[in-house]
PDB file of C-alpha atoms in Angstrom:
ATOM      1  CA  MET A   1      -0.298   0.147   0.177  1.00 79.00           C
ATOM      2  CA  PRO A   2       1.447   3.446  -1.137  1.00 89.00           C
ATOM      3  CA  ILE A   3       0.545   5.036   2.130  1.00 90.00           C
ATOM      4  CA  ILE A   4       2.117   2.457   4.438  1.00 94.00           C
ATOM      5  CA  ASP A   5       5.158   2.973   1.807  1.00 95.00           C
ATOM      6  CA  LEU A   6       5.172   6.515   2.332  1.00 94.00           C
ATOM      7  CA  GLU A   7       5.293   6.603   6.118  1.00 95.00           C
ATOM      8  CA  ALA A   8       7.261   3.508   6.727  1.00 95.00           C
ATOM      9  CA  THR A   9      10.184   5.587   4.553  1.00 95.00           C
ATOM     10  CA  ALA A  10       9.529   8.885   6.256  1.00 94.00           C
ATOM     11  CA  SER A  11       9.733   7.236   9.552  1.00 94.00           C
ATOM     12  CA  ILE A  12      12.712   5.031   8.995  1.00 94.00           C
ATOM     13  CA  LYS A  13      14.481   7.777   7.229  1.00 95.00           C
ATOM     14  CA  GLU A  14      13.962  10.417  10.127  1.00 94.00           C
ATOM     15  CA  LEU A  15      14.630   7.728  12.765  1.00 95.00           C
ATOM     16  CA  LEU A  16      17.861   7.222  10.825  1.00 95.00           C
ATOM     17  CA  LYS A  17      18.814  11.054  10.725  1.00 95.00           C
ATOM     18  CA  ASP A  18      17.985  11.799  14.378  1.00 95.00           C
ATOM     19  CA  SER A  19      19.759   8.867  15.634  1.00 95.00           C
ATOM     20  CA  GLN A  20      22.992   9.882  13.529  1.00 95.00           C
ATOM     21  CA  ASN A  21      22.547   6.373  11.817  1.00 93.00           C
ATOM     22  CA  GLY A  22      22.310   4.403  14.895  1.00 91.00           C
ATOM     23  CA  THR A  23      24.954   5.964  16.910  1.00 94.00           C
ATOM     24  CA  VAL A  24      22.415   8.157  19.172  1.00 95.00           C
ATOM     25  CA  ASP A  25      19.900   6.802  21.313  1.00 96.00           C
ATOM     26  CA  VAL A  26      16.441   8.238  20.309  1.00 95.00           C
ATOM     27  CA  ASN A  27      13.065   7.165  21.774  1.00 95.00           C
ATOM     28  CA  PRO A  28      10.878   5.775  18.846  1.00 95.00           C
ATOM     29  CA  THR A  29       7.402   6.177  20.151  1.00 94.00           C
ATOM     30  CA  ALA A  30       6.858   9.641  18.524  1.00 93.00           C
ATOM     31  CA  TYR A  31       7.816   8.013  14.998  1.00 95.00           C
ATOM     32  CA  PHE A  32       5.451   5.240  15.491  1.00 94.00           C
ATOM     33  CA  GLN A  33       2.795   7.795  16.720  1.00 94.00           C
ATOM     34  CA  ARG A  34       3.356  10.042  13.732  1.00 95.00           C
ATOM     35  CA  PHE A  35       2.994   6.943  11.453  1.00 96.00           C
ATOM     36  CA  ALA A  36      -0.094   5.884  13.028  1.00 95.00           C
ATOM     37  CA  LEU A  37      -1.693   9.595  12.621  1.00 95.00           C
ATOM     38  CA  ASN A  38      -0.477  10.159   9.405  1.00 95.00           C
ATOM     39  CA  THR A  39      -2.033   7.160   7.814  1.00 96.00           C
ATOM     40  CA  SER A  40      -5.125   7.558   9.819  1.00 95.00           C
ATOM     41  CA  LEU A  41      -5.148  11.151   8.429  1.00 95.00           C
ATOM     42  CA  THR A  42      -4.299  10.201   4.888  1.00 95.00           C
ATOM     43  CA  LEU A  43      -7.394   7.494   4.795  1.00 95.00           C
ATOM     44  CA  ASN A  44      -9.668  10.255   6.510  1.00 95.00           C
ATOM     45  CA  TYR A  45      -8.737  13.804   5.139  1.00 96.00           C
ATOM     46  CA  GLY A  46      -6.622  13.058   2.451  1.00 95.00           C
ATOM     47  CA  PHE A  47      -3.375  14.992   3.756  1.00 92.00           C
ATOM     48  CA  ARG A  48      -0.417  13.991   6.320  1.00 94.00           C
ATOM     49  CA  ILE A  49       1.528  16.151   8.567  1.00 92.00           C
ATOM     50  CA  GLU A  50       5.067  17.188   6.797  1.00 88.00           C
ATOM     51  CA  GLY A  51       6.948  18.666   9.675  1.00 84.00           C
ATOM     52  CA  ASN A  52       9.023  15.980  11.795  1.00 89.00           C
ATOM     53  CA  VAL A  53       8.076  14.376  14.987  1.00 92.00           C
ATOM     54  CA  ASP A  54       8.544  17.428  16.824  1.00 92.00           C
ATOM     55  CA  ASP A  55       5.402  19.180  14.859  1.00 94.00           C
ATOM     56  CA  GLU A  56       3.155  20.693  16.798  1.00 96.00           C
ATOM     57  CA  LEU A  57       0.193  19.623  15.410  1.00 95.00           C
ATOM     58  CA  LEU A  58       1.207  16.322  15.885  1.00 95.00           C
ATOM     59  CA  LYS A  59       2.039  16.433  19.082  1.00 95.00           C
ATOM     60  CA  GLU A  60      -1.499  18.240  20.171  1.00 96.00           C
ATOM     61  CA  ILE A  61      -3.101  15.419  18.527  1.00 95.00           C
ATOM     62  CA  VAL A  62      -1.661  12.567  20.361  1.00 95.00           C
ATOM     63  CA  ASP A  63      -2.107  14.329  23.718  1.00 95.00           C
ATOM     64  CA  VAL A  64      -5.567  15.014  23.070  1.00 95.00           C
ATOM     65  CA  GLU A  65      -6.245  11.540  21.428  1.00 93.00           C
ATOM     66  CA  ARG A  66      -4.550  10.001  24.825  1.00 92.00           C
ATOM     67  CA  GLY A  67      -6.358  12.219  27.243  1.00 89.00           C
ATOM     68  CA  VAL A  68      -9.710  10.965  25.808  1.00 87.00           C
ATOM     69  CA  SER A  69      -8.779   7.482  25.652  1.00 86.00           C
ATOM     70  CA  ASN A  70      -7.754   7.534  29.521  1.00 81.00           C
ATOM     71  CA  PHE A  71     -11.536   9.313  30.034  1.00 76.00           C
ATOM     72  CA  ARG A  72     -13.282   6.424  27.914  1.00 75.00           C
ATOM     73  CA  SER A  73     -11.299   3.670  29.650  1.00 73.00           C
ATOM     74  CA  THR A  74     -13.366   1.462  31.777  1.00 69.00           C
ATOM     75  CA  SER A  75     -10.378   1.159  34.555  1.00 71.00           C
ATOM     76  CA  ASN A  76      -9.458   5.036  34.355  1.00 69.00           C
ATOM     77  CA  ASN A  77     -13.341   6.061  34.621  1.00 70.00           C
ATOM     78  CA  TRP A  78     -14.240   5.713  38.223  1.00 74.00           C
ATOM     79  CA  GLN A  79     -17.323   7.773  37.730  1.00 74.00           C
ATOM     80  CA  ASP A  80     -19.204   5.577  35.784  1.00 72.00           C
ATOM     81  CA  TYR A  81     -18.876   2.816  38.203  1.00 78.00           C
ATOM     82  CA  ILE A  82     -19.507   5.667  41.373  1.00 79.00           C
ATOM     83  CA  PRO A  83     -22.164   8.005  40.581  1.00 81.00           C
ATOM     84  CA  LEU A  84     -21.258  10.210  43.512  1.00 82.00           C
ATOM     85  CA  LEU A  85     -17.913  11.169  41.772  1.00 78.00           C
ATOM     86  CA  ARG A  86     -19.941  13.101  38.622  1.00 76.00           C
ATOM     87  CA  ILE A  87     -20.575  15.868  41.084  1.00 78.00           C
ATOM     88  CA  ILE A  88     -16.839  16.144  41.227  1.00 75.00           C
ATOM     89  CA  PRO A  89     -16.211  19.414  39.055  1.00 70.00           C
ATOM     90  CA  LYS A  90     -12.695  18.611  38.131  1.00 68.00           C
ATOM     91  CA  MET A  91     -13.124  15.796  36.306  1.00 64.00           C
ATOM     92  CA  ASN A  92     -16.053  17.341  34.164  1.00 71.00           C
ATOM     93  CA  ARG A  93     -13.571  20.487  33.850  1.00 82.00           C
ATOM     94  CA  GLU A  94     -10.578  18.414  32.179  1.00 83.00           C
ATOM     95  CA  ALA A  95     -13.130  16.451  29.952  1.00 82.00           C
ATOM     96  CA  GLU A  96     -14.201  19.312  28.522  1.00 88.00           C
ATOM     97  CA  GLU A  97     -10.852  20.765  28.370  1.00 93.00           C
ATOM     98  CA  PHE A  98     -10.079  17.782  25.981  1.00 92.00           C
ATOM     99  CA  ARG A  99     -13.555  18.407  24.002  1.00 92.00           C
ATOM    100  CA  VAL A 100     -12.466  22.064  23.260  1.00 95.00           C
ATOM    101  CA  ARG A 101      -9.129  21.108  22.010  1.00 96.00           C
ATOM    102  CA  ARG A 102     -10.294  18.275  20.257  1.00 95.00           C
ATOM    103  CA  ASP A 103     -13.089  20.164  18.561  1.00 95.00           C
ATOM    104  CA  LYS A 104     -10.365  22.965  17.412  1.00 96.00           C
ATOM    105  CA  TYR A 105      -8.202  20.516  15.680  1.00 96.00           C
ATOM    106  CA  LEU A 106     -10.936  18.214  14.218  1.00 95.00           C
ATOM    107  CA  THR A 107     -12.426  21.677  13.007  1.00 95.00           C
ATOM    108  CA  TYR A 108      -9.058  22.469  11.572  1.00 96.00           C
ATOM    109  CA  LEU A 109      -8.609  19.374   9.513  1.00 96.00           C
ATOM    110  CA  LEU A 110     -12.128  19.674   8.067  1.00 96.00           C
ATOM    111  CA  ASP A 111     -11.624  23.064   7.476  1.00 96.00           C
ATOM    112  CA  ILE A 112      -8.430  22.403   5.217  1.00 96.00           C
ATOM    113  CA  LEU A 113     -10.454  19.433   3.366  1.00 97.00           C
ATOM    114  CA  LYS A 114     -13.169  21.426   2.255  1.00 96.00           C
ATOM    115  CA  ASP A 115     -10.504  24.245   1.337  1.00 97.00           C
ATOM    116  CA  ARG A 116      -8.815  21.698  -0.971  1.00 97.00           C
ATOM    117  CA  ILE A 117     -12.313  20.077  -2.230  1.00 97.00           C
ATOM    118  CA  ALA A 118     -13.480  23.717  -3.163  1.00 97.00           C
ATOM    119  CA  LYS A 119     -10.101  24.530  -4.974  1.00 97.00           C
ATOM    120  CA  GLY A 120     -10.158  20.596  -6.795  1.00 96.00           C
ATOM    121  CA  THR A 121      -6.883  19.858  -5.006  1.00 96.00           C
ATOM    122  CA  ASN A 122      -7.937  17.154  -2.348  1.00 95.00           C
ATOM    123  CA  THR A 123      -6.862  13.918  -2.492  1.00 94.00           C
ATOM    124  CA  PRO A 124      -9.257  11.082  -2.425  1.00 94.00           C
ATOM    125  CA  CYS A 125     -10.529  10.305   1.232  1.00 96.00           C
ATOM    126  CA  ILE A 126     -13.417   8.969   3.358  1.00 95.00           C
ATOM    127  CA  THR A 127     -14.117  12.229   4.753  1.00 94.00           C
ATOM    128  CA  GLY A 128     -14.043  13.721   0.971  1.00 95.00           C
ATOM    129  CA  ASN A 129     -16.144  10.975  -0.385  1.00 94.00           C
ATOM    130  CA  ILE A 130     -18.827  11.889   2.344  1.00 92.00           C
ATOM    131  CA  LEU A 131     -18.786  15.644   1.970  1.00 92.00           C
ATOM    132  CA  LYS A 132     -19.433  15.018  -1.616  1.00 92.00           C
ATOM    133  CA  ASP A 133     -22.157  12.688  -1.327  1.00 89.00           C
ATOM    134  CA  PRO A 134     -25.401  14.843  -2.016  1.00 82.00           C
ATOM    135  CA  GLU A 135     -27.141  12.424   0.444  1.00 83.00           C
ATOM    136  CA  ALA A 136     -24.854  12.912   3.428  1.00 78.00           C
ATOM    137  CA  LYS A 137     -25.478  15.993   5.782  1.00 72.00           C
ATOM    138  CA  LEU A 138     -22.673  17.725   7.711  1.00 67.00           C
ATOM    139  CA  ASN A 139     -24.015  18.525  11.063  1.00 70.00           C
ATOM    140  CA  GLU A 140     -22.158  21.418  12.578  1.00 65.00           C
ATOM    141  CA  GLY A 141     -23.528  22.249  16.191  1.00 59.00           C
ATOM    142  CA  LYS A 142     -21.898  23.551  19.425  1.00 54.00           C
ATOM    143  CA  SER A 143     -18.865  21.047  19.092  1.00 50.00           C
ATOM    144  CA  ALA A 144     -16.642  20.172  16.035  1.00 55.00           C
ATOM    145  CA  PRO A 145     -18.857  19.296  13.031  1.00 54.00           C
ATOM    146  CA  SER A 146     -19.795  15.846  12.598  1.00 52.00           C
ATOM    147  CA  LEU A 147     -21.089  13.905   9.520  1.00 47.00           C
ATOM    148  CA  ILE A 148     -24.158  12.246   9.341  1.00 42.00           C
ATOM    149  CA  VAL A 149     -24.599   9.328   7.080  1.00 42.00           C
ATOM    150  CA  ARG A 150     -27.810   7.690   5.387  1.00 40.00           C
ATOM    151  CA  VAL A 151     -26.845   4.120   5.005  1.00 40.00           C
ATOM    152  CA  ARG A 152     -28.799   3.053   2.112  1.00 40.00           C
ATOM    153  CA  HIS A 153     -30.359  -0.477   1.862  1.00 35.00           C
TER     154      HIS A 153
END
């Protein structure tokens, strides 16, 4: 698959460069995170983060998604099991902060794709196909836009 080949090549090249051809220790986690994120972005939005593993958007998305995963985790979300904890504002405030941060980059990514579609420069992708589908509706409410797709029978 071209997407996998591109991301694997980019990650290996940058790992070799940053490790000075293996003479300096580097933590490969950020390279794997970028690999996974760029693969997902390419499939869903038709583009990738061109920067290195220190790219601010990459760091923001990884940080927010890690936080969201922790809130959704059954082992970390005690308020699902102990209802009294739901009234503690700190937990709700943290979740809201992650939602706001997530909405910001999801809106940014969607706006880039919409702009590319309008200019005719977009790469085929899942979200682009949905946006172009006349039967799909975009729900742009209080939080980040989401797509509503009617399933055909």
